[in-house]
XYZ file of C-alpha atoms in Angstrom:
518
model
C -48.013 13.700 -33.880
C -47.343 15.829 -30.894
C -44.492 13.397 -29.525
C -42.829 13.443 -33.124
C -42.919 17.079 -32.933
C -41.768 17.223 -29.280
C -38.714 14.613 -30.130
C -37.877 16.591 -33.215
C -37.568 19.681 -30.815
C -35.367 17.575 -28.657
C -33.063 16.748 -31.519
C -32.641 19.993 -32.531
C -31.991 21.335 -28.798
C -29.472 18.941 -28.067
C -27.652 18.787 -31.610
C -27.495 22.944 -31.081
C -26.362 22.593 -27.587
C -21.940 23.086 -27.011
C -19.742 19.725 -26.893
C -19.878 19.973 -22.877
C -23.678 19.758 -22.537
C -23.804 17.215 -25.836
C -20.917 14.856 -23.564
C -22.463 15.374 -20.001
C -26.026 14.165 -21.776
C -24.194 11.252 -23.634
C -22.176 10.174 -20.333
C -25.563 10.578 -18.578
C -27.174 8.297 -20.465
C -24.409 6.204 -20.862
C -24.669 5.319 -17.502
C -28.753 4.928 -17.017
C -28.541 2.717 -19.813
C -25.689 0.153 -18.152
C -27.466 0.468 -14.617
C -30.639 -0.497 -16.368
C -29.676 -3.746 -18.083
C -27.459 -5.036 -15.159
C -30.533 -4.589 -13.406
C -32.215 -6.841 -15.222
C -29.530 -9.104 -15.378
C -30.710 -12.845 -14.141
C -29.302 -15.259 -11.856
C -27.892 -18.867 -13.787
C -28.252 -21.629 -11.554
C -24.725 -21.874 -10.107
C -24.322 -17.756 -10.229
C -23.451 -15.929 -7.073
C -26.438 -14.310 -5.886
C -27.004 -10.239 -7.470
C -26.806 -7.366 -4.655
C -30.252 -6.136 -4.205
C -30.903 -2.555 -6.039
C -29.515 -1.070 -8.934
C -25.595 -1.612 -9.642
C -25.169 2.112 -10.038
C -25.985 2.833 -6.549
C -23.539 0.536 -5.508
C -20.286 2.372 -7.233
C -20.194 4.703 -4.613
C -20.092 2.880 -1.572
C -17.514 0.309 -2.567
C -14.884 2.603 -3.958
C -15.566 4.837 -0.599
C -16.906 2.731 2.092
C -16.131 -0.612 1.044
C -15.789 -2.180 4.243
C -19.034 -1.441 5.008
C -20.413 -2.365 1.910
C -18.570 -5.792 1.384
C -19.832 -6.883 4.895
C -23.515 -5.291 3.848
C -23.620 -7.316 1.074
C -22.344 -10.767 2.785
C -25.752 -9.796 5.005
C -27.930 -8.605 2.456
C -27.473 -12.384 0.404
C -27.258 -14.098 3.199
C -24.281 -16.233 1.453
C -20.599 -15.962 1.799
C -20.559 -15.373 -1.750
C -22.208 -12.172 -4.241
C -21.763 -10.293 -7.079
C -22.533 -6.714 -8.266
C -21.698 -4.707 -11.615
C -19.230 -2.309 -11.826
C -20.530 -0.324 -14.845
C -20.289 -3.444 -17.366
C -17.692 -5.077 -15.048
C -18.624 -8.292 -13.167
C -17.521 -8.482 -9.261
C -17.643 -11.475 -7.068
C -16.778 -11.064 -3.869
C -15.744 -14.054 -1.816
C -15.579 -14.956 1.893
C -14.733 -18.243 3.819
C -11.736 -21.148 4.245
C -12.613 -22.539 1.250
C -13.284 -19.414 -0.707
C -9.943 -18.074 1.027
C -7.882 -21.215 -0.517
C -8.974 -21.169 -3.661
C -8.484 -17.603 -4.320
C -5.254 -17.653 -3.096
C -4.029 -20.782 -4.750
C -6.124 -21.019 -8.367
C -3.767 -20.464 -11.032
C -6.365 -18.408 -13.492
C -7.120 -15.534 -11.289
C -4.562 -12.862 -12.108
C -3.068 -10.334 -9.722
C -2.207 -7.560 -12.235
C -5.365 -7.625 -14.208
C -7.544 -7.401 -11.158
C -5.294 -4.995 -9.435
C -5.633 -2.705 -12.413
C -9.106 -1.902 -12.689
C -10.408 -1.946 -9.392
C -7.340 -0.180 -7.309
C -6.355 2.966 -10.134
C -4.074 4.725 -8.003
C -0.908 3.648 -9.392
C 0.812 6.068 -11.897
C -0.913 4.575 -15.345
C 1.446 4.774 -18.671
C 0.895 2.756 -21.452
C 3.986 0.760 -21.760
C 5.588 1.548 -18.536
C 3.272 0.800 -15.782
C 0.037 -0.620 -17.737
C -0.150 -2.434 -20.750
C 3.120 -4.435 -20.078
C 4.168 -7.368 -21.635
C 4.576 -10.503 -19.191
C 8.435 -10.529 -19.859
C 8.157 -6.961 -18.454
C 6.236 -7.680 -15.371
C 8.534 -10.966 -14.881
C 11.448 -9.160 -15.290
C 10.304 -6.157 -12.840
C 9.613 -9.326 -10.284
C 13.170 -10.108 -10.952
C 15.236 -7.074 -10.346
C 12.901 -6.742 -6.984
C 13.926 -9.926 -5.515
C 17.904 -8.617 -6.838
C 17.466 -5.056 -4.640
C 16.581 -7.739 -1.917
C 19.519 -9.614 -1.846
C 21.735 -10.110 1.299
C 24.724 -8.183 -0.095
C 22.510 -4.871 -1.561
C 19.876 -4.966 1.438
C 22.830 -5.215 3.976
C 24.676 -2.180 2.744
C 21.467 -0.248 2.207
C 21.212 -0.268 5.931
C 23.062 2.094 7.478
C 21.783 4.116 4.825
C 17.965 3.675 5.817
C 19.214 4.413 9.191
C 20.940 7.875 8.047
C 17.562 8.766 6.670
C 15.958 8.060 9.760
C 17.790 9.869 11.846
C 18.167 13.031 9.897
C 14.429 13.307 9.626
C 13.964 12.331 13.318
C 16.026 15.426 14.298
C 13.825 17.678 12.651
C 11.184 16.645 15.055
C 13.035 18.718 17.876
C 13.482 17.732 21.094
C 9.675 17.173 21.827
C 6.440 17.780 20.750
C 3.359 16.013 18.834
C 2.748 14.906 15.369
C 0.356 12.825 13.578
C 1.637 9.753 12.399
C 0.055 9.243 9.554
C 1.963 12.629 8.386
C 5.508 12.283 10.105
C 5.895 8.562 10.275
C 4.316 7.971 6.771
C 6.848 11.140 5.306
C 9.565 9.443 6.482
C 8.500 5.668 5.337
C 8.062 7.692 2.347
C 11.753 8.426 1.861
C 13.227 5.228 2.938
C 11.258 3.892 -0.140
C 12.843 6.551 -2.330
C 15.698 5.434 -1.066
C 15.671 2.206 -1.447
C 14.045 1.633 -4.974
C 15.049 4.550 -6.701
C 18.020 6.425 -7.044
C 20.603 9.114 -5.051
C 19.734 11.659 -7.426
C 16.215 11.524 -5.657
C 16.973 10.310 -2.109
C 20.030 12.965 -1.455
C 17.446 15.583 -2.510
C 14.376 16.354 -0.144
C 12.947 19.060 -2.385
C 12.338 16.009 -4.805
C 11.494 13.647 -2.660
C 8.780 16.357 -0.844
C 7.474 17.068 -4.239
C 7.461 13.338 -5.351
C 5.285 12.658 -2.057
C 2.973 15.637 -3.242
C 2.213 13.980 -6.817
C 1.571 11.027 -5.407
C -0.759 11.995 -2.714
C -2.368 13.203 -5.738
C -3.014 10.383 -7.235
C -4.380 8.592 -4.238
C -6.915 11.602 -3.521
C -7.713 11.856 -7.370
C -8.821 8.181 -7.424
C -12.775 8.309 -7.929
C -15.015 5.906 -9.061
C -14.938 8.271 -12.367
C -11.296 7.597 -13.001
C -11.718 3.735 -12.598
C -14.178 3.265 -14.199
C -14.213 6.042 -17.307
C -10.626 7.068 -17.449
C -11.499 8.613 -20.449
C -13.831 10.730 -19.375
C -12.145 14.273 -19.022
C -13.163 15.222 -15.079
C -11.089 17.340 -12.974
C -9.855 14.346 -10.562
C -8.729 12.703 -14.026
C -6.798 16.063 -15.207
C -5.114 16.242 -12.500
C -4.030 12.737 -12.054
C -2.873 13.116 -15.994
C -0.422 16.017 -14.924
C 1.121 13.708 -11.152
C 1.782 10.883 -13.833
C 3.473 13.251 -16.080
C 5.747 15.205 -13.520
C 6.403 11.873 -11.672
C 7.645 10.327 -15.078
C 9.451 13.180 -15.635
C 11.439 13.632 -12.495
C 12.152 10.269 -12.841
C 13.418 10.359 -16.655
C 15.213 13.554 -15.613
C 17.320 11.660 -12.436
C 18.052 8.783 -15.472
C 19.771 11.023 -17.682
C 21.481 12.751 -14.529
C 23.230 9.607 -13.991
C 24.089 8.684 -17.408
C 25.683 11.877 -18.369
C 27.473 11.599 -14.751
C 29.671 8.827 -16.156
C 29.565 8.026 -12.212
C 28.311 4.538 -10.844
C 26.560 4.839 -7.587
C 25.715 1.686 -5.355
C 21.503 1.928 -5.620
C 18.505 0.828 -7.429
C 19.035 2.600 -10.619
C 22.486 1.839 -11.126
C 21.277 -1.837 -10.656
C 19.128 -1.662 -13.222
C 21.145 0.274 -15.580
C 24.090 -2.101 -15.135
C 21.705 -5.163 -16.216
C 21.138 -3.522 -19.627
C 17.218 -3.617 -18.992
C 15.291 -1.159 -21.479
C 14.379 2.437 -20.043
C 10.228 1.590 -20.135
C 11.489 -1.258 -17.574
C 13.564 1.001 -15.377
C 11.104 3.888 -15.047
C 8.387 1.347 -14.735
C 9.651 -0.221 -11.533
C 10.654 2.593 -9.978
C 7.287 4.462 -10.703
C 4.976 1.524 -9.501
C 7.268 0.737 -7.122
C 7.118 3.617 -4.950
C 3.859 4.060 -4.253
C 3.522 0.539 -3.757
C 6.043 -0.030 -1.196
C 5.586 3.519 0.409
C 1.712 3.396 0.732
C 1.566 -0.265 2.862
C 4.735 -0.055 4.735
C 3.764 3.491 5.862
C 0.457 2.226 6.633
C 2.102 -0.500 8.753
C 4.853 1.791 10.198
C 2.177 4.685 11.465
C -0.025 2.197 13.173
C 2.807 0.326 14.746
C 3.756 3.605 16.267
C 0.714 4.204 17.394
C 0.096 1.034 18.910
C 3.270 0.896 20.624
C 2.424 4.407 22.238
C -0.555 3.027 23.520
C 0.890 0.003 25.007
C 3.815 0.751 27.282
C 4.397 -2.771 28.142
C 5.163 -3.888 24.431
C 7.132 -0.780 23.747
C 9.538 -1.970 27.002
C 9.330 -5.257 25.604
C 11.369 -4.180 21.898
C 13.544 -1.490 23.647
C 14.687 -4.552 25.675
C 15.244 -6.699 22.593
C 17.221 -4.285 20.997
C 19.324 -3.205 23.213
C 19.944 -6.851 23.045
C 20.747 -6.831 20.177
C 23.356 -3.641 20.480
C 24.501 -5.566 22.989
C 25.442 -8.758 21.184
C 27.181 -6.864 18.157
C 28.874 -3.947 19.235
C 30.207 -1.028 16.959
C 33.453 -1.638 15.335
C 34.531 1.393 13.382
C 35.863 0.495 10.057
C 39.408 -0.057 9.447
C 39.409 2.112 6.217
C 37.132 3.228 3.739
C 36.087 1.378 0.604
C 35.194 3.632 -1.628
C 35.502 7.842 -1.407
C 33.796 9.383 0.824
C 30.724 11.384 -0.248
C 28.364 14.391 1.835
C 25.780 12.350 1.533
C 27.134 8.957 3.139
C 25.799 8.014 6.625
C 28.320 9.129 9.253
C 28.703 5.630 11.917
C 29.709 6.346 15.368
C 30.039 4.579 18.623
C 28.179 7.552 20.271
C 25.178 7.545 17.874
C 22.346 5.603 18.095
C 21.887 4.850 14.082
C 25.606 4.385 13.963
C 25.483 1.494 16.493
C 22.432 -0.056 15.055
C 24.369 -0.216 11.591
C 26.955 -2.595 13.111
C 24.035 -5.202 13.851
C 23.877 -7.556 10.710
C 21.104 -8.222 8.420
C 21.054 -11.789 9.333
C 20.072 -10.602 12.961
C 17.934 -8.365 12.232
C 15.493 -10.881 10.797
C 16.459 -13.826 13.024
C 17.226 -12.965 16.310
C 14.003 -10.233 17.019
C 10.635 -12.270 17.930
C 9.227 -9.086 19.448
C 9.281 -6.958 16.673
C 8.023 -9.446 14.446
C 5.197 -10.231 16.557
C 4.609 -6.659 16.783
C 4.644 -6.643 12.782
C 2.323 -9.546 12.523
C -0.519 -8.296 15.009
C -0.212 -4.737 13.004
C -0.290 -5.663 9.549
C -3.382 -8.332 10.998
C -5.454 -5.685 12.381
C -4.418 -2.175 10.393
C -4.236 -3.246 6.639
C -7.223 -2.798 5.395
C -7.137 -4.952 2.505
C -9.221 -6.219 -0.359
C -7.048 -8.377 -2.514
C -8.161 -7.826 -5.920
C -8.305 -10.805 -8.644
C -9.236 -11.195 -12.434
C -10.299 -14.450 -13.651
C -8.440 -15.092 -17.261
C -8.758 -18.911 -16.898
C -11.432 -21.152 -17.757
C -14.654 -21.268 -15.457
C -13.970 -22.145 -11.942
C -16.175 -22.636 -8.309
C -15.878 -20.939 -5.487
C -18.409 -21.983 -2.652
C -20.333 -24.025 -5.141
C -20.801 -20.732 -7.432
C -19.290 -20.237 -10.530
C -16.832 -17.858 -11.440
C -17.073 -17.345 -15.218
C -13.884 -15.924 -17.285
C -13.329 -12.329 -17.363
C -14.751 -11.731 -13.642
C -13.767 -10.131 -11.197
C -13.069 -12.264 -8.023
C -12.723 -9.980 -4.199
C -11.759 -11.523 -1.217
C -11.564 -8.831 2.071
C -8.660 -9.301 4.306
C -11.349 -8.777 6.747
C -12.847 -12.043 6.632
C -9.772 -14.113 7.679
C -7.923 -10.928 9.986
C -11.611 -10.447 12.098
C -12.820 -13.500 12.630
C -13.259 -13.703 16.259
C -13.051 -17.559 15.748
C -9.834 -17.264 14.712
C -8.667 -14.097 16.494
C -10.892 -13.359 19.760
C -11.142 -10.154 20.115
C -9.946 -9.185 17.023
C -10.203 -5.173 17.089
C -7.751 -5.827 20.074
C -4.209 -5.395 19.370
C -2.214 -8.777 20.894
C 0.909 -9.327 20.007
C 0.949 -12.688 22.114
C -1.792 -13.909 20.095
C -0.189 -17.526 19.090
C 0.263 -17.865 15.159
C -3.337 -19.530 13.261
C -2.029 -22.714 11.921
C -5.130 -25.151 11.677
C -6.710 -23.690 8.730
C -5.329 -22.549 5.620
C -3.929 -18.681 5.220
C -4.652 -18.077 8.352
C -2.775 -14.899 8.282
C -1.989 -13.036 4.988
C -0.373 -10.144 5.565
C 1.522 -10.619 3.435
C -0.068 -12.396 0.882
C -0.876 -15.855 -0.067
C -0.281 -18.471 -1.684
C 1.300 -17.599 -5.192
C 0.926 -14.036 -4.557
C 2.957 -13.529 -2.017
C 4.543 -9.341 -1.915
C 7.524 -9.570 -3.219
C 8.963 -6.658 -0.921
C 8.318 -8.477 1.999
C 11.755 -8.916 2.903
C 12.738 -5.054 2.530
C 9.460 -3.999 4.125
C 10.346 -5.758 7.470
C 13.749 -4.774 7.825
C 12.837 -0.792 7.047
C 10.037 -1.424 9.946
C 12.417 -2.807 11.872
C 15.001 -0.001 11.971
C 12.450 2.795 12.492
C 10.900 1.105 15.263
C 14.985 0.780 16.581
C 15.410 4.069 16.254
C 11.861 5.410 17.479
C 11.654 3.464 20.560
C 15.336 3.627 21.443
C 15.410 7.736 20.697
C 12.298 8.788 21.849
C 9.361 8.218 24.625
C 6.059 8.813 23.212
C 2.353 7.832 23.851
C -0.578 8.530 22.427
C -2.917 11.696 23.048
C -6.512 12.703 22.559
C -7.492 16.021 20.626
C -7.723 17.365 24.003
C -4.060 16.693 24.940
C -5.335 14.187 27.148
C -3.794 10.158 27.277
C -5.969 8.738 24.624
C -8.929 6.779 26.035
C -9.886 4.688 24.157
C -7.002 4.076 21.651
C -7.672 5.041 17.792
C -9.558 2.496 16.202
C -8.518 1.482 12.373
C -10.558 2.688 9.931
C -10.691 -0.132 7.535
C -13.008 1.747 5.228
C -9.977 4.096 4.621
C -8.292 1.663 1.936
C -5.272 3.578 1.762
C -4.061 4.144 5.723
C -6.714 2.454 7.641
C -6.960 5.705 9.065
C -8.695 7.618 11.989
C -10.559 11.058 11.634
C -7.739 13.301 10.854
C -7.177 15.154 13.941
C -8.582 12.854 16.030
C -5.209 11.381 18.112
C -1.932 12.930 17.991
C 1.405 10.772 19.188
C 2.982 13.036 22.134
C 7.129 12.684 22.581
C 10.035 13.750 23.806
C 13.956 12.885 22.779
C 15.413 10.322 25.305
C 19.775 11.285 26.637
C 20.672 8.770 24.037
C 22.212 10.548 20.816
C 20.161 9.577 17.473
């Protein structure tokens, strides 16, 4: 009688108690319950072996240390293959050659699906970015490969170039910066510039305040918002209100151009000229940002930083571009085609971007094996991916597990990009390492198999041009905290999933402006 009594006082206490203490206690429980019963959760015969503990202690660590915890839990199984709950989500995570090639290549595990729940820091609007139909997402694939076309990617160069050297000359003539704030900002606006519209790019209030939201979402990305986006936290609230100004400033530069009457050369117009619906157009251009700005950025600071630490590589693609100058020298234009706008980039034989604008697309991605190089070894070592799978096929094996429907299937970049066997030394950064063609995907910077990114193409050539202009314009190298040459160099961070970065603070890149005119 006592416990009825004391339960019945219980009731009462919590049915009396506000909505905020009556949703914290449900949430609460919520939660004990699911981390109780995928506890108990048994192993079928073929199933990848469970993560020792209880699945709720493991949330944390893989949203914030995953690195570290995907390589813990390779150890703690002892197998190249295990699994873990994410609330009532299954997660495999893979490892190996043959794991590798069958993730890469098996038609029922789906990019967007697994991409969705596990990652959470893309801008998330039913209908728009989530949700979408498959014509949608095809057709989004589509107009991407269009913006990457010789004819639009070779005119949008000078105009990457402008951008580059218009925020370059607000560095000053010398000084010290981090690069994963002054290289990323201006990665950052190429992308703007690239995928989205004038009305945007030509503006740097916008593009500043664009930059802002979306930092927001990438900080407001807990395990909370993953996992219960519908539970009302602070990180979630704000997150709500980036999504909703981002959509907005976006909407806002749509209707600027329509009521314009004016056709402009970019992304937008693109898309507006191919009739597709305005859910499409806002969707690519709000996934599409982040997307391209966040790993080319990523790829740009550390190749900056590498190249400051490594004189003799940074000699090496001066030298190849001034080859390059050399080979295609600056014409100026016999007369304009169109009228001449504020905003368009200003060529000239005695600047720097003006001169690399006369060198053709078609050189540009055939005619520099240092730079690529340089692009390989820094998207092998710095990206600190885990690509990110859902399984909406039938069954399938992976390392003689099975991988039932509905999973979740990881494989860390980590396991192919770090493998001494593959890449001695691997932490070291070797341009002159020779390319890993006796196994399958030996490199996947880029992708794999039939998930390949589809920006590759625009991603190089924007890497390209900064590093043009950065090594060409500037001498740089890379400092301590101290102000001291750096000793050792920054090491990745590859349980930052976002930059791969070091303690902020930690390394600053030290320059001065070269006699040649940016």
């Amino acid at each position: 009688m006592p416990y009825c009594v004391g339960l019945q006082s219980a009731a009462s206490a919590f049915l009396s108690a506000g909505f905020a203490i009556q949703f914290t206690v449900a949430v609460i429980a919520f939660l004990v319950i699911i981390s109780i019963t995928s506890g108990l959760q048994k192993e079928g015969v073929d199933a990848p072996k469970f993560l020792p503990g209880y699945s709720l202690f493991h949330i944390i660590p893989f949203f914030r240390k995953r690195y570290d915890f995907v390589n813990w839990g390779f150890h703690a199984t002892g197998q190249n293959i295990f699994q873990f709950q994410l609330l009532r989500n299954q997660v495999i995570v893979v490892a190996g050659e043959s794991a590798r090639q069958t993730f890469f290549t098996a038609k029922g595990l789906d990019l967007t699906e697994g991409f969705k729940i596990l990652s959470g820091a893309i801008p998330m609007v039913r209908g728009v970015t989530s949700n979408l139909q498959t014509r949608r997402i095809h057709l989004i694939h589509k107009r991407l490969a269009k913006v990457q076309r010789n004819a639009p990617l070779s005119s949008l160069i000078p105009y990457l170039l402008e951008d580059t050297r218009h925020m370059m000359e607000s560095w000053g003539s010398s000084g010290k910066f981090d690069p994963f704030d002054k290289v990323y900002e201006l990665l950052f606006q190429l992308t703007i510039r690239s995928l989205s519209c004038t009305e945007i790019s030509d503006d740097p209030f916008l593009v500043a305040r664009l930059k802002k939201l979306y930092d927001t979402l990438d900080t407001g990305t807990t395990p909370a918002t993953v996992l219960v986006p519908w539970l009302p936290t602070p990180a979630m609230i704000k997150k709500l209100w980036a999504t909703k100004d981002i959509y907005q400033i976006i909407i806002q530069a749509i209707k600027d151009r329509e009521s314009s009457g004016i056709s402009r050369g970019d992304t937008l117009q693109m898309l507006l000229d191919a009739g597709d619906e305005k859910l499409v157009v806002v969707g690519f251009i709000m996934g599409l940002l982040i997307a391209g700005a966040r790993a080319t950025g990523t790829t740009a600071s550390w190749l900056m930083t590498y190249l400051g630490g490594h004189p003799e590589w940074r000699t090496k693609a001066a030298a190849e571009i001034e080859q390059l100058l050399a080979s295609y020298p600056y014409t100026p234009p016999s007369s304009p085609t169109h009228e001449y706008r504020s905003t368009d980039p200003i060529n000239s034989s005695s600047s720097l971007s003006g001169r690399l604008s006369a060198i053709p697309l078609e050189a540009w991605e055939h005619e520099t094996p240092i730079l690529d190089a340089l692009i390989r070894e820094t998207t092998r070592v710095a990206q600190p991916h885990t690509a990110m799978r859902r399984n909406l096929g039938p069954e399938l094996y992976i390392n003689n597990k099975i991988i039932p429907t509905g999973a979740y299937v990881i494989y860390p970049f980590s396991d192919v990009h770090l493998d001494p066997e593959l890449y001695p030394d691997p932490w070291k950064f070797d341009p002159s390492r020779k390319e890993v063609t006796h196994v399958p995907f030996g490199y996947i910077g880029w992708g794999g198999g039939k998930t390949v990114c589809l920006g590759t193409r625009l991603a190089k050539v924007e890497l390209k041009l900064v590093t043009a202009m950065f090594v060409l314009g500037f001498r740089h190298s890379v400092i301590d905290k101290m102000g001291e040459p750096s000793n050792p160099l920054p090491e990745p961070n590859w349980n930052d999933i976002l930059l791969c970065r070091p303690p902020v603070g930690s390394f600053s890149l030290k320059y001065e402006r070269t006699l040649t005119p940016l």
